[in-house]
Short mmCIF file of C-alpha atoms and ligand atoms in Angstrom, two decimals:
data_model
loop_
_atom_site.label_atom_id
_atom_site.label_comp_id
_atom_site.label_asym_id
_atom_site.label_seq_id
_atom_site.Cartn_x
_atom_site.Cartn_y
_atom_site.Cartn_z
CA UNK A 22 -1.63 -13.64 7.66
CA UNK A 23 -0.34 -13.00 4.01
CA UNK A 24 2.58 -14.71 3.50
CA UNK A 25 3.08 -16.05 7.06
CA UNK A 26 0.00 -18.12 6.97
CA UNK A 27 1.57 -21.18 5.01
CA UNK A 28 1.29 -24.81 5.78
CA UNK A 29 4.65 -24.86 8.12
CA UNK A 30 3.99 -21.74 9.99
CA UNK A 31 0.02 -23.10 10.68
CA UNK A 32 1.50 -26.78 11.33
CA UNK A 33 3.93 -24.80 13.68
CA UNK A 34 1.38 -23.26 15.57
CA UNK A 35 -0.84 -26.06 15.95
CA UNK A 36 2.09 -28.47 17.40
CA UNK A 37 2.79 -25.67 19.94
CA UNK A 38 -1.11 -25.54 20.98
CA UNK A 39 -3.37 -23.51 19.00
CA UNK A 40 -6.60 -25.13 18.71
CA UNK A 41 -7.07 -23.67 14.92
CA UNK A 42 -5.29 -21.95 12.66
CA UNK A 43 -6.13 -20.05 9.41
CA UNK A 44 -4.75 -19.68 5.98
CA UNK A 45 -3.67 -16.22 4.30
CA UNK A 46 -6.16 -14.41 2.53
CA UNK A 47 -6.44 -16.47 -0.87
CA UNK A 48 -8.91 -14.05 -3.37
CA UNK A 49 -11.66 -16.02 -4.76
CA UNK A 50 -10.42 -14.86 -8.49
CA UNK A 51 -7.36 -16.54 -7.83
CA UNK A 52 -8.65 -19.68 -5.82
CA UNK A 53 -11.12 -20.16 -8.70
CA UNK A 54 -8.44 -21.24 -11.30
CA UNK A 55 -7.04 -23.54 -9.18
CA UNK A 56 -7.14 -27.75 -9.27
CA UNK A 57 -6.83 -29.99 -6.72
CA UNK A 58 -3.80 -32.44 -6.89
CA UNK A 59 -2.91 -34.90 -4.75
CA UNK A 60 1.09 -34.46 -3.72
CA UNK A 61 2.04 -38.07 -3.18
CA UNK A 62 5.89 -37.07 -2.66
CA UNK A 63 4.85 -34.61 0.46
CA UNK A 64 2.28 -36.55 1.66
CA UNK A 65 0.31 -33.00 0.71
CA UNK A 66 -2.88 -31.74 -1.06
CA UNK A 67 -1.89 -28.61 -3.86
CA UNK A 68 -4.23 -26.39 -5.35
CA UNK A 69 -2.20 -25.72 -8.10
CA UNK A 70 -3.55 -22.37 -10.64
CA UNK A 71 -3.83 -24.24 -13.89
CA UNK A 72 -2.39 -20.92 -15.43
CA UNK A 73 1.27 -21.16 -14.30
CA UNK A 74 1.54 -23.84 -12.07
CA UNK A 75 2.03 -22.36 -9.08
CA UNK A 76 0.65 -24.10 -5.62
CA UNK A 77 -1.90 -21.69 -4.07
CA UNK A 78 -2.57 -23.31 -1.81
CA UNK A 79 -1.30 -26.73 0.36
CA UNK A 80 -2.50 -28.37 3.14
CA UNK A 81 -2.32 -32.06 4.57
CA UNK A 82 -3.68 -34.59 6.71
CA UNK A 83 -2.07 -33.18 10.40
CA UNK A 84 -3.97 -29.56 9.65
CA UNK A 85 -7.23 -30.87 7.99
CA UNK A 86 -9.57 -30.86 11.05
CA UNK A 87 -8.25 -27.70 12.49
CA UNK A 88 -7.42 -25.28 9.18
CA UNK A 89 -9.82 -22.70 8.36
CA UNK A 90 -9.45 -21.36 4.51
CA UNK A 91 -10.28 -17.66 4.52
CA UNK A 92 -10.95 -15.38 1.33
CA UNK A 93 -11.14 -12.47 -0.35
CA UNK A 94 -14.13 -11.95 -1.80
CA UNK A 95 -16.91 -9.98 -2.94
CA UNK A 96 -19.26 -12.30 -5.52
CA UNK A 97 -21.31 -14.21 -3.74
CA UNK A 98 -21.33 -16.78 -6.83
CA UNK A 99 -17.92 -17.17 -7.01
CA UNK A 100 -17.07 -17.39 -3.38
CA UNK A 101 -19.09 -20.49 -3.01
CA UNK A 102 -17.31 -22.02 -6.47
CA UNK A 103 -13.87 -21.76 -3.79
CA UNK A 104 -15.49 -22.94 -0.92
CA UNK A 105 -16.86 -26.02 -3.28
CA UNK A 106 -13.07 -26.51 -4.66
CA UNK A 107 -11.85 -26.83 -0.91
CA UNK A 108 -14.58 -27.49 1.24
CA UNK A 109 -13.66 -31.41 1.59
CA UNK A 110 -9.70 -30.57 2.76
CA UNK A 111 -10.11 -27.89 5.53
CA UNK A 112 -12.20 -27.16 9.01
CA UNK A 113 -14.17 -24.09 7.90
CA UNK A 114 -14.29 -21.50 5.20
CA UNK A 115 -13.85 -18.03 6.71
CA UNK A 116 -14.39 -14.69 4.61
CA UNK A 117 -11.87 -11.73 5.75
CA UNK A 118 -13.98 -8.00 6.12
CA UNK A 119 -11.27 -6.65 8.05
CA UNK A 120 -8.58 -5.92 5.39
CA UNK A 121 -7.88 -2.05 5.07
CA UNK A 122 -5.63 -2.86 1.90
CA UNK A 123 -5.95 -0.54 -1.17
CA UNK A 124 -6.01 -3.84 -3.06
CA UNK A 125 -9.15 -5.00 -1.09
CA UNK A 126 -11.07 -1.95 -1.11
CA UNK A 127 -10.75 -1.52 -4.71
CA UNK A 128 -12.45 -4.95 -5.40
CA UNK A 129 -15.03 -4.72 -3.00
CA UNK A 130 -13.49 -7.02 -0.55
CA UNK A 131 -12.45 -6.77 2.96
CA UNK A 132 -13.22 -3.84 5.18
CA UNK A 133 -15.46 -2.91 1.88
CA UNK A 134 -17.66 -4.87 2.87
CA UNK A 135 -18.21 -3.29 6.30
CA UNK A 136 -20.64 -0.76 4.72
CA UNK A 137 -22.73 -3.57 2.48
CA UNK A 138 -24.56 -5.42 5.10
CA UNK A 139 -26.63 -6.47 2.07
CA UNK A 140 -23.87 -8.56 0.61
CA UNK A 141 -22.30 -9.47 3.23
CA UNK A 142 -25.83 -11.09 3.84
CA UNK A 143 -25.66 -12.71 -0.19
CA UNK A 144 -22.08 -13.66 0.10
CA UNK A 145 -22.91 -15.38 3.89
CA UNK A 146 -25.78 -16.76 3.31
CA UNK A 147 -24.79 -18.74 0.09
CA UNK A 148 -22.28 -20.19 1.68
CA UNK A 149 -24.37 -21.03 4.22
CA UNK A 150 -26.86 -23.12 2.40
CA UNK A 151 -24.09 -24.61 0.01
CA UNK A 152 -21.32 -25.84 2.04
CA UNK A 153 -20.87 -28.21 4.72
CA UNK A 154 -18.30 -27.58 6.85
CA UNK A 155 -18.91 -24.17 9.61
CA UNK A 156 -18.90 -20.67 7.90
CA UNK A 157 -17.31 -18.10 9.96
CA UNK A 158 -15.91 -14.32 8.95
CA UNK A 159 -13.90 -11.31 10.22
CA UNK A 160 -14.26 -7.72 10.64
CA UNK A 161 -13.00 -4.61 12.25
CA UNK A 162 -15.33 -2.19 14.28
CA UNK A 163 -17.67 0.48 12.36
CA UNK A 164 -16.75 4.16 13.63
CA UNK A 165 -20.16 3.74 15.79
CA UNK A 166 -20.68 1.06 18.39
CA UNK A 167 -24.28 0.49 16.96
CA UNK A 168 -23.47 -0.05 13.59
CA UNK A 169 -21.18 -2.32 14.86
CA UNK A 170 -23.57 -4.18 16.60
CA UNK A 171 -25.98 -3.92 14.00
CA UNK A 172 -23.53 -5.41 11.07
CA UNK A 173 -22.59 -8.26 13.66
CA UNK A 174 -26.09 -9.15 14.49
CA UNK A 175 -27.15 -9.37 10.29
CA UNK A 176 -23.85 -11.15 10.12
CA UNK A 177 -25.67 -13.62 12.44
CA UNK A 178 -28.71 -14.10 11.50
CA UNK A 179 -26.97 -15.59 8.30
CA UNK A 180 -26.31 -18.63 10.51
CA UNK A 181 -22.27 -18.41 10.86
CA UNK A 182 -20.51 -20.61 13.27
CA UNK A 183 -18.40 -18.15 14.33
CA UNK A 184 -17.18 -14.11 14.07
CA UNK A 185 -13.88 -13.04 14.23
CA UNK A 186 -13.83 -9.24 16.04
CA UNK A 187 -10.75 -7.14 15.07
CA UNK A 188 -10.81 -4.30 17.55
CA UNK A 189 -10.07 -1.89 15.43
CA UNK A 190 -11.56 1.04 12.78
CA UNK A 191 -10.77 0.30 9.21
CA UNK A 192 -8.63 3.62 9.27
CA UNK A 193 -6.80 3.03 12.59
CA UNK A 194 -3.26 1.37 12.65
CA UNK A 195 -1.55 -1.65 14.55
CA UNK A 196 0.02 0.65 16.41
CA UNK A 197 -3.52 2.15 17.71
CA UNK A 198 -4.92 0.49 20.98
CA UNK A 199 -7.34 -1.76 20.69
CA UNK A 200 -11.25 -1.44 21.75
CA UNK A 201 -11.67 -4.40 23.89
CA UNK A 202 -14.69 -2.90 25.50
CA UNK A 203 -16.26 -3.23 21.70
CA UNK A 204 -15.90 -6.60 21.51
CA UNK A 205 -16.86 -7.33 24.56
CA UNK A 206 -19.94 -5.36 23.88
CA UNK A 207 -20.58 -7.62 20.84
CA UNK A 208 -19.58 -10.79 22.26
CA UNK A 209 -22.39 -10.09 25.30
CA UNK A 210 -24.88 -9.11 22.38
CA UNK A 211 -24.41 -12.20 20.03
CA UNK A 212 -25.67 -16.14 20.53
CA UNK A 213 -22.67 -17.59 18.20
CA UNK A 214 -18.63 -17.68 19.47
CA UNK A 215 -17.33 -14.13 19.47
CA UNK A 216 -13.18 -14.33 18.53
CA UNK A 217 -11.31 -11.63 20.02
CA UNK A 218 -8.40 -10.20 17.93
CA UNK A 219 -6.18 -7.12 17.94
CA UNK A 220 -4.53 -8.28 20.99
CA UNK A 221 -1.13 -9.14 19.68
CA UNK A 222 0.63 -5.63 21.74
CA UNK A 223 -0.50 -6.77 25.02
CA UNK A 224 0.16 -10.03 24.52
CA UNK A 225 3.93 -11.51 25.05
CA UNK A 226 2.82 -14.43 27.11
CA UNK A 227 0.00 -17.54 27.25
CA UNK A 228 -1.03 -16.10 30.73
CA UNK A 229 -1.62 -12.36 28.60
CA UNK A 230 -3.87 -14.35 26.00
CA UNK A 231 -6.02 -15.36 28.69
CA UNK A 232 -6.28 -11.41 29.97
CA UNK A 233 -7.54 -10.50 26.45
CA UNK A 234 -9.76 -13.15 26.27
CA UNK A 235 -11.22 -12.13 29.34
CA UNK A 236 -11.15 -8.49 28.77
CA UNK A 237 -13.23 -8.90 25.34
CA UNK A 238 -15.61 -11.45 26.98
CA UNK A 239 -15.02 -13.50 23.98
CA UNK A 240 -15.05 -17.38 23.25
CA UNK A 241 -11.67 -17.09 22.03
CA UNK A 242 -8.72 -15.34 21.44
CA UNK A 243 -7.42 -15.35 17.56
CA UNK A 244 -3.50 -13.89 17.20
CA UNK A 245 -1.39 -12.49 14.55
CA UNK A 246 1.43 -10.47 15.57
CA UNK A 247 2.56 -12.04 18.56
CA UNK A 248 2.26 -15.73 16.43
CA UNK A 249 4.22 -13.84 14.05
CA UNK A 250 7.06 -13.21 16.00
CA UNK A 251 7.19 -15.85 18.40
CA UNK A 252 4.56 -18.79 17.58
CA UNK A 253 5.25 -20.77 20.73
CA UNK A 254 3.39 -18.45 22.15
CA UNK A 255 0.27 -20.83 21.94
CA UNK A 256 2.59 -23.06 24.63
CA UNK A 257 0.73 -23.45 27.60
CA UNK A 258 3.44 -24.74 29.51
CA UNK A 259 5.38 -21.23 27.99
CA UNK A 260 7.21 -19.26 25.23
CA UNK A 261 10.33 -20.98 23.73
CA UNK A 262 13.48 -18.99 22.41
CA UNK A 263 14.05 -18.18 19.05
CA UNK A 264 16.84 -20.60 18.76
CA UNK A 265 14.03 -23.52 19.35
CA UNK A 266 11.22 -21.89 17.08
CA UNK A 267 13.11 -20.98 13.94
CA UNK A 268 14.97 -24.72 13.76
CA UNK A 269 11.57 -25.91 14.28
CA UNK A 270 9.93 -24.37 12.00
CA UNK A 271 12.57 -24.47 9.00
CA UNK A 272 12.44 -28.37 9.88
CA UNK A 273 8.74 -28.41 9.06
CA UNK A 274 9.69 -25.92 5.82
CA UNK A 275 12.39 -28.66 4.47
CA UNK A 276 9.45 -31.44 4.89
CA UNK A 277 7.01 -29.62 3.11
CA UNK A 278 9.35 -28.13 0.96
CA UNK A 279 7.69 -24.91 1.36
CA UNK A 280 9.26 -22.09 -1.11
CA UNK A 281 12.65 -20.15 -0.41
CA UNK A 282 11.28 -16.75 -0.75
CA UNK A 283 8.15 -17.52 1.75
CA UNK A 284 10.68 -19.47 4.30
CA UNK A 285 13.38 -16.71 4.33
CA UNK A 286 10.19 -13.88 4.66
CA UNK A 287 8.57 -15.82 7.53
CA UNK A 288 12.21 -15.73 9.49
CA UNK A 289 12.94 -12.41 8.42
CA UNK A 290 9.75 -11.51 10.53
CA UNK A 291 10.66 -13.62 13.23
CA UNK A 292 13.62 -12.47 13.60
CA UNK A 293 12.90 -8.74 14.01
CA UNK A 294 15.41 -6.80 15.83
CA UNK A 295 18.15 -9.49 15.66
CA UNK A 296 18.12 -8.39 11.65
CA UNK A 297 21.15 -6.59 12.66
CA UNK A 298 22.98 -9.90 14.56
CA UNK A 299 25.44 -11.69 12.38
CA UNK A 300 23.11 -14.46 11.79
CA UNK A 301 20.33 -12.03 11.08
CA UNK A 302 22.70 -10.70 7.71
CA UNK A 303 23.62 -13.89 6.83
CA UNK A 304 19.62 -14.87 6.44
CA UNK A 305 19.14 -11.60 4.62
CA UNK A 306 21.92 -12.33 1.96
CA UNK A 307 21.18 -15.63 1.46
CA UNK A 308 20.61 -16.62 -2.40
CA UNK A 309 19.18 -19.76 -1.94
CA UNK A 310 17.81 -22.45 0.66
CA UNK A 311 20.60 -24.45 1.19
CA UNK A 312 21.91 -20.97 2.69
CA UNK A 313 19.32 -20.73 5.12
CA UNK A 314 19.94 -23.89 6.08
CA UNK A 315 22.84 -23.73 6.96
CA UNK A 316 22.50 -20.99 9.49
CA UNK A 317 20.38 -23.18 11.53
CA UNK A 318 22.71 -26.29 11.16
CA UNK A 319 19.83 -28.14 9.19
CA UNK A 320 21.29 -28.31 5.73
CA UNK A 321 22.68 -32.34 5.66
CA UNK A 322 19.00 -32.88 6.78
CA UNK A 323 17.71 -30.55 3.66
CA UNK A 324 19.66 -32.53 1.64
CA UNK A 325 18.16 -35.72 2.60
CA UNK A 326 14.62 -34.81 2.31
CA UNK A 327 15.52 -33.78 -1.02
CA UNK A 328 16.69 -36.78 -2.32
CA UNK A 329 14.03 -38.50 -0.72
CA UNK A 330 11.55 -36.51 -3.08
CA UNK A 331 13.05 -36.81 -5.90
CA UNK A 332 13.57 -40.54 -5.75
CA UNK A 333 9.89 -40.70 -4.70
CA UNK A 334 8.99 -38.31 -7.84
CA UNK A 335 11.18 -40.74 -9.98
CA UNK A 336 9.34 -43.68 -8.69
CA UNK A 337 5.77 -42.31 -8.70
CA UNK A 338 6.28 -40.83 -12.02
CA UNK A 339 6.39 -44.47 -13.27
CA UNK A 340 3.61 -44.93 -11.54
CA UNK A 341 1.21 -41.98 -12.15
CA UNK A 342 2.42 -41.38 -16.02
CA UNK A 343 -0.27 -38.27 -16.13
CA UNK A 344 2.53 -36.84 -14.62
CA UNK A 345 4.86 -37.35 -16.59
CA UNK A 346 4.98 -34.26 -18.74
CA UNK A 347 5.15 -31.81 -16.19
CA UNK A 348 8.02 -31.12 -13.81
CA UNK A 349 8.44 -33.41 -10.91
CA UNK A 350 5.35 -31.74 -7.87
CA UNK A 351 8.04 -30.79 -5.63
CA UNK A 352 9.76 -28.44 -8.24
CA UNK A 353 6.44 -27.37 -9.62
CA UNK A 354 5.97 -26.17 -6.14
CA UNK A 355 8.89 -24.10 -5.90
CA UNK A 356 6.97 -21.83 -7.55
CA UNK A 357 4.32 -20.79 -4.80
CA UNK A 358 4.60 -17.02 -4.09
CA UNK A 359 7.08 -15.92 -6.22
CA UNK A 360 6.11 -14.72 -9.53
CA UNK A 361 2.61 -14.88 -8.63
CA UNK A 362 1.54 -14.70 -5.62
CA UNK A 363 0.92 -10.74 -6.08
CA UNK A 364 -0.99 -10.86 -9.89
CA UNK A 365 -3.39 -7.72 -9.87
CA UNK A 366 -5.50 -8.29 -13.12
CA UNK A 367 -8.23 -6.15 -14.90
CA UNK A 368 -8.87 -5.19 -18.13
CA UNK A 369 -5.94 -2.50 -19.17
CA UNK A 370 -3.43 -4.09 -17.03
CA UNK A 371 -1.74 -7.60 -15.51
CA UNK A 372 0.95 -6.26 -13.05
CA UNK A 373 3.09 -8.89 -11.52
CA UNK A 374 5.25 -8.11 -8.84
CA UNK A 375 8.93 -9.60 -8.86
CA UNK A 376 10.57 -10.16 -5.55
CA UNK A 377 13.20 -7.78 -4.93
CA UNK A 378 16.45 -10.50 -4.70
CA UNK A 379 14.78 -13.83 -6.48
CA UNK A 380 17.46 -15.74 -7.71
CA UNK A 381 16.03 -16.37 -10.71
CA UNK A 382 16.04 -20.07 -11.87
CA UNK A 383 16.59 -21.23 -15.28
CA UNK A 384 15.09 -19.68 -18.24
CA UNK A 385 12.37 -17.96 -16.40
CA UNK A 386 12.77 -14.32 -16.10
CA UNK A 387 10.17 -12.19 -14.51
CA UNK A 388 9.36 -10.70 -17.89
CA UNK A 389 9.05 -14.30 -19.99
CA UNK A 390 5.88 -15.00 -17.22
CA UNK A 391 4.30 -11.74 -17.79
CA UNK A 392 4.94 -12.17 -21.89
CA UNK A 393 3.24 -15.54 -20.83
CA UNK A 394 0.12 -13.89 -19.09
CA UNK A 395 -0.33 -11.19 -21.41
CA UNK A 396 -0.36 -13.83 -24.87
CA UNK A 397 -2.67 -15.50 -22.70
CA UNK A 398 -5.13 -12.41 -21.81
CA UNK A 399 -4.64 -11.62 -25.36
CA UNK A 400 -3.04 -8.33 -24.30
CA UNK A 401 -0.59 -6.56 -26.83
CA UNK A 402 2.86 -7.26 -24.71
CA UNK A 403 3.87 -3.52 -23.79
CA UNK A 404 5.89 -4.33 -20.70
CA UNK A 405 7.10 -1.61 -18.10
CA UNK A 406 8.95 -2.26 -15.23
CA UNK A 407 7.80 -0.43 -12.30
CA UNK A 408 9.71 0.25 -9.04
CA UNK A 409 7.65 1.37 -5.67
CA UNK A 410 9.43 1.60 -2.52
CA UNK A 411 9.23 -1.99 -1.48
CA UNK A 412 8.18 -3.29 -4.51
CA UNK A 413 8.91 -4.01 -8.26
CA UNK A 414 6.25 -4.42 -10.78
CA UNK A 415 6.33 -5.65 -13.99
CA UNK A 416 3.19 -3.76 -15.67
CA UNK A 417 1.80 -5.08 -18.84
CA UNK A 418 -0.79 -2.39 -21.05
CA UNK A 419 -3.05 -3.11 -23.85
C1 LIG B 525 1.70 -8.96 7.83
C2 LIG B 525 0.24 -9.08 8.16
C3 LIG B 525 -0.56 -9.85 7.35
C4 LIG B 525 -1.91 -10.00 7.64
N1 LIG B 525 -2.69 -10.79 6.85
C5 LIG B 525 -3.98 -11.01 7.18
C6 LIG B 525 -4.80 -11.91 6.44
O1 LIG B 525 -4.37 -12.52 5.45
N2 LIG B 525 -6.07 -12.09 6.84
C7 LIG B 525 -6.58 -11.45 7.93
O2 LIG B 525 -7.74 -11.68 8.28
N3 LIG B 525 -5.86 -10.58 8.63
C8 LIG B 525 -4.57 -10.35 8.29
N4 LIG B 525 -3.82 -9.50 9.05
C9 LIG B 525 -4.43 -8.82 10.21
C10 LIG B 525 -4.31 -9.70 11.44
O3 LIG B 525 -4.99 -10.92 11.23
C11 LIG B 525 -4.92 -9.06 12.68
O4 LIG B 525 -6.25 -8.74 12.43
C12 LIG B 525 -4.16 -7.83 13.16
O5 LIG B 525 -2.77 -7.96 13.00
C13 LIG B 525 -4.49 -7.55 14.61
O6 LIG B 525 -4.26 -8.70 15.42
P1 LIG B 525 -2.93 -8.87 16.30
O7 LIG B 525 -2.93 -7.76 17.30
O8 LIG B 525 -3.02 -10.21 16.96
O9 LIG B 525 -1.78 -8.76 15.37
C14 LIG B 525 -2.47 -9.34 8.77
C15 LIG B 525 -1.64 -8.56 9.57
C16 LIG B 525 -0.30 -8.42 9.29
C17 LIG B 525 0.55 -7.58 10.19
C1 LIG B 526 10.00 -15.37 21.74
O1 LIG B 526 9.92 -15.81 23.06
C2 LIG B 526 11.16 -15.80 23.76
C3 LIG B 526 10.97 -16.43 25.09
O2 LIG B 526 10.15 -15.63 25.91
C4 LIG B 526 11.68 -14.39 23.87
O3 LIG B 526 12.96 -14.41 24.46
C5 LIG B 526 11.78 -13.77 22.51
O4 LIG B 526 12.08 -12.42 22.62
C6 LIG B 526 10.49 -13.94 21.76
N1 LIG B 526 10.74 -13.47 20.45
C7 LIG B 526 10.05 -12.52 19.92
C8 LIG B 526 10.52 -12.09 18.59
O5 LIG B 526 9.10 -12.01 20.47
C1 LIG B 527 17.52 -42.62 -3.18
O1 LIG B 527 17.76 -43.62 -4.13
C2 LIG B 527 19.12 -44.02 -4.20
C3 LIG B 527 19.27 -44.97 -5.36
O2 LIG B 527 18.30 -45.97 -5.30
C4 LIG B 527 19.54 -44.66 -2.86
O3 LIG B 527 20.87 -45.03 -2.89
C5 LIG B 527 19.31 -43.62 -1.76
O4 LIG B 527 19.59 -44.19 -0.49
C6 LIG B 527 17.91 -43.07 -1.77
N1 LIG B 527 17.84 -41.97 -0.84
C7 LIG B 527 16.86 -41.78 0.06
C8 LIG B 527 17.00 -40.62 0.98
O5 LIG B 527 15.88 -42.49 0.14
#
């Protein structure tokens, strides 16, 4: 899931008993740019966008044989340039059809792709014959039950491991119910593993993700919402409290030193309806991670992990001098999701959107990046700022 689906949430969910887990949607355009580095501080690997240094992407050893990269795609050529850049690191190389997004539709990907069975077939089948590791992809239903069946069985015959089945229209909301009988139709039609999803409303227990499963017929039950809010919920032996899962997981945040705007999102979400509980404003005021931290009692622990990286950085910096002139990995990293993680790109305009409440760090203001980009993509540096409800964008025009 966008945002969610970073390395501690998916390590998170794997230690409580999923058997895989998947990566946010990364968009091929974006993956593309991207170089493999080898994080010897974390004990990582970064796919780091040679443009502004941001980590894209980071996985490691624990997640490698269960971790399935998914994109956003809709160029067969490219698509298999990512898969190439990643294939070696992760379990299987999934392409999302099921995203409804404005921002998917417009470039072809996601549920666009529902209604081009021809490249789906190009983008799936090139995959197919270039990569090693399992191919699989996700989609929502067609309006019609036959067209349904009729994209899944092409998606098929393109010789995928594995379809995810998101039991819902492209047009219909989370809040809609989902049509189990559809997959279930599907999973009875198709040879390969069917993967039920949409389930997440009727599911607030392990016992309910074994209902869905058996309501869709499927191999497998894949879950979003309900991982969201409460990832224990892959415990067989049983949900844990909140009070066990957020510690948990901002443990696994501190050792990966995942970023502070994508750790305090991921327990804002968790959190839900205790927003409103003391603790709940204290994690929504909170400036910087040492804040958050201290919330959940963990912050002499943050402390140590931190000067465990940066004595390691100091040390391997002597070592590995081709380091040298760049920041230290672990800072580098700090910059995952936050200036970029939402770059839209074409040829009039590079928006970037600014989190609402980043403390910004140093020198680096929102609009020095975008000056930054815009040099780069040899735009003339017009900059707007642009306020949506939930969102600021800084918009740059030729
Ligand atoms: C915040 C959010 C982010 C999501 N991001 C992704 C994504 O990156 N890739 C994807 O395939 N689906 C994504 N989805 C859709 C879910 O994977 C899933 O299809 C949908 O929520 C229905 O399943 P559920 O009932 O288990 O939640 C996202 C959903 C939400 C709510
Ligand atoms: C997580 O599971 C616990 C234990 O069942 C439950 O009390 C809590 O409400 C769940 N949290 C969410 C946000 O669903
Ligand atoms: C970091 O290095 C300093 C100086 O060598 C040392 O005193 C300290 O114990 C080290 N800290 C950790 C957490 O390894």
């Amino acid at each position: 899931m966008v945002r969610m689906g970073t390395l501690p949430l998916r390590l998170l969910a794997l230690r409580y008993g999923a058997d895989i887990v998947y990566t946010e949607e990364i968009v091929d355009k974006k993956m593309v740019r991207t170089k493999r580095v080898v994080n010897d501080i974390l004990g990582t690997i970064d796919f780091i966008d040679e443009f502004d240094g941001s980590v894209v992407f980071r996985t490691c050893n624990e997640e490698s044989s269960y971790v399935v990269f998914q994109v956003g795609t809709s160029d067969p050529e490219l698509v298999v340039k990512v898969a190439k850049i990643v294939e070696k690191d992760v379990a299987g190389f999934d392409v999302n059809m099921g995203c409804p997004k404005e921002f998917s539709i417009k470039g072809g990907m996601g549920a666009a792709l529902l209604k081009q069975p021809d490249k789906v077939k190009d983008i799936l089948t090139s995959l197919v014959s270039n990569i090693a590791i399992p191919v699989t992809c996700k989609i929502r239903l067609l309006p019609n039950i036959e067209e349904t069946m009729d994209l899944a069985r092409t998606i098929q015959s393109c010789g995928v491991a594995a379809i995810a089945v998101h039991g819902r229209t492209k047009e219909e909301r989370p809040q809609h119910p989902n049509n189990n009988e559809a997959i279930k139709k599907i999973a009875h039609d198709l040879s390969i593993p069917v993967i039920a999803n949409g389930g997440s409303k009727e599911i607030d227990s392990y016992e309910h993700v074994l209902r869905f499963r058996t309501a869709t017929g499927a191999s497998s039950v894949m879950i979003a919402r309900a991982a969201q809010y409460n990832s224990s919920i892959f415990r067989k032996e049983g949900k844990l409290s909140l009070d066990e899962v957020i510690p948990e997981y901002l443990r696994l945040c501190i050792e990966y030193d995942n970023v502070f705007t994508n750790t305090k999102y991921c327990v804002q979400m968790m959190l839900r309806d205790l927003q409103e509980t003391p603790m709940g404003k204290r994690l929504l005021d909170s400036k910087t991670e040492e804040e958050i931290y201290k919330i959940w009692g963990l912050l002499d622990y943050y402390k140590k992990k931190q000067e465990e990286f940066k004595n390691l950085s100091l040390k391997l910096q002597m070592t590995l001098p081709s380091m040298g002139h760049l920041e230290p990995a672990h800072k580098r990293a700090k910059t995952e999701s936050t200036f970029f993680s939402r770059v839209c790109e074409n040829d009039d305009v590079i928006k970037v959107m600014i989190p609402l409440r980043k403390p910004y760090q140093k020198h680096i203001l929102p609009k020095t990046v975008l000056h930054e980009h815009a040099s780069k993509a040899q735009h003339r540096k017009k900059i707007n700022v642009l306020a949506s409800r939930q969102q600021h964008w800084l918009v740059c025009t030729p």
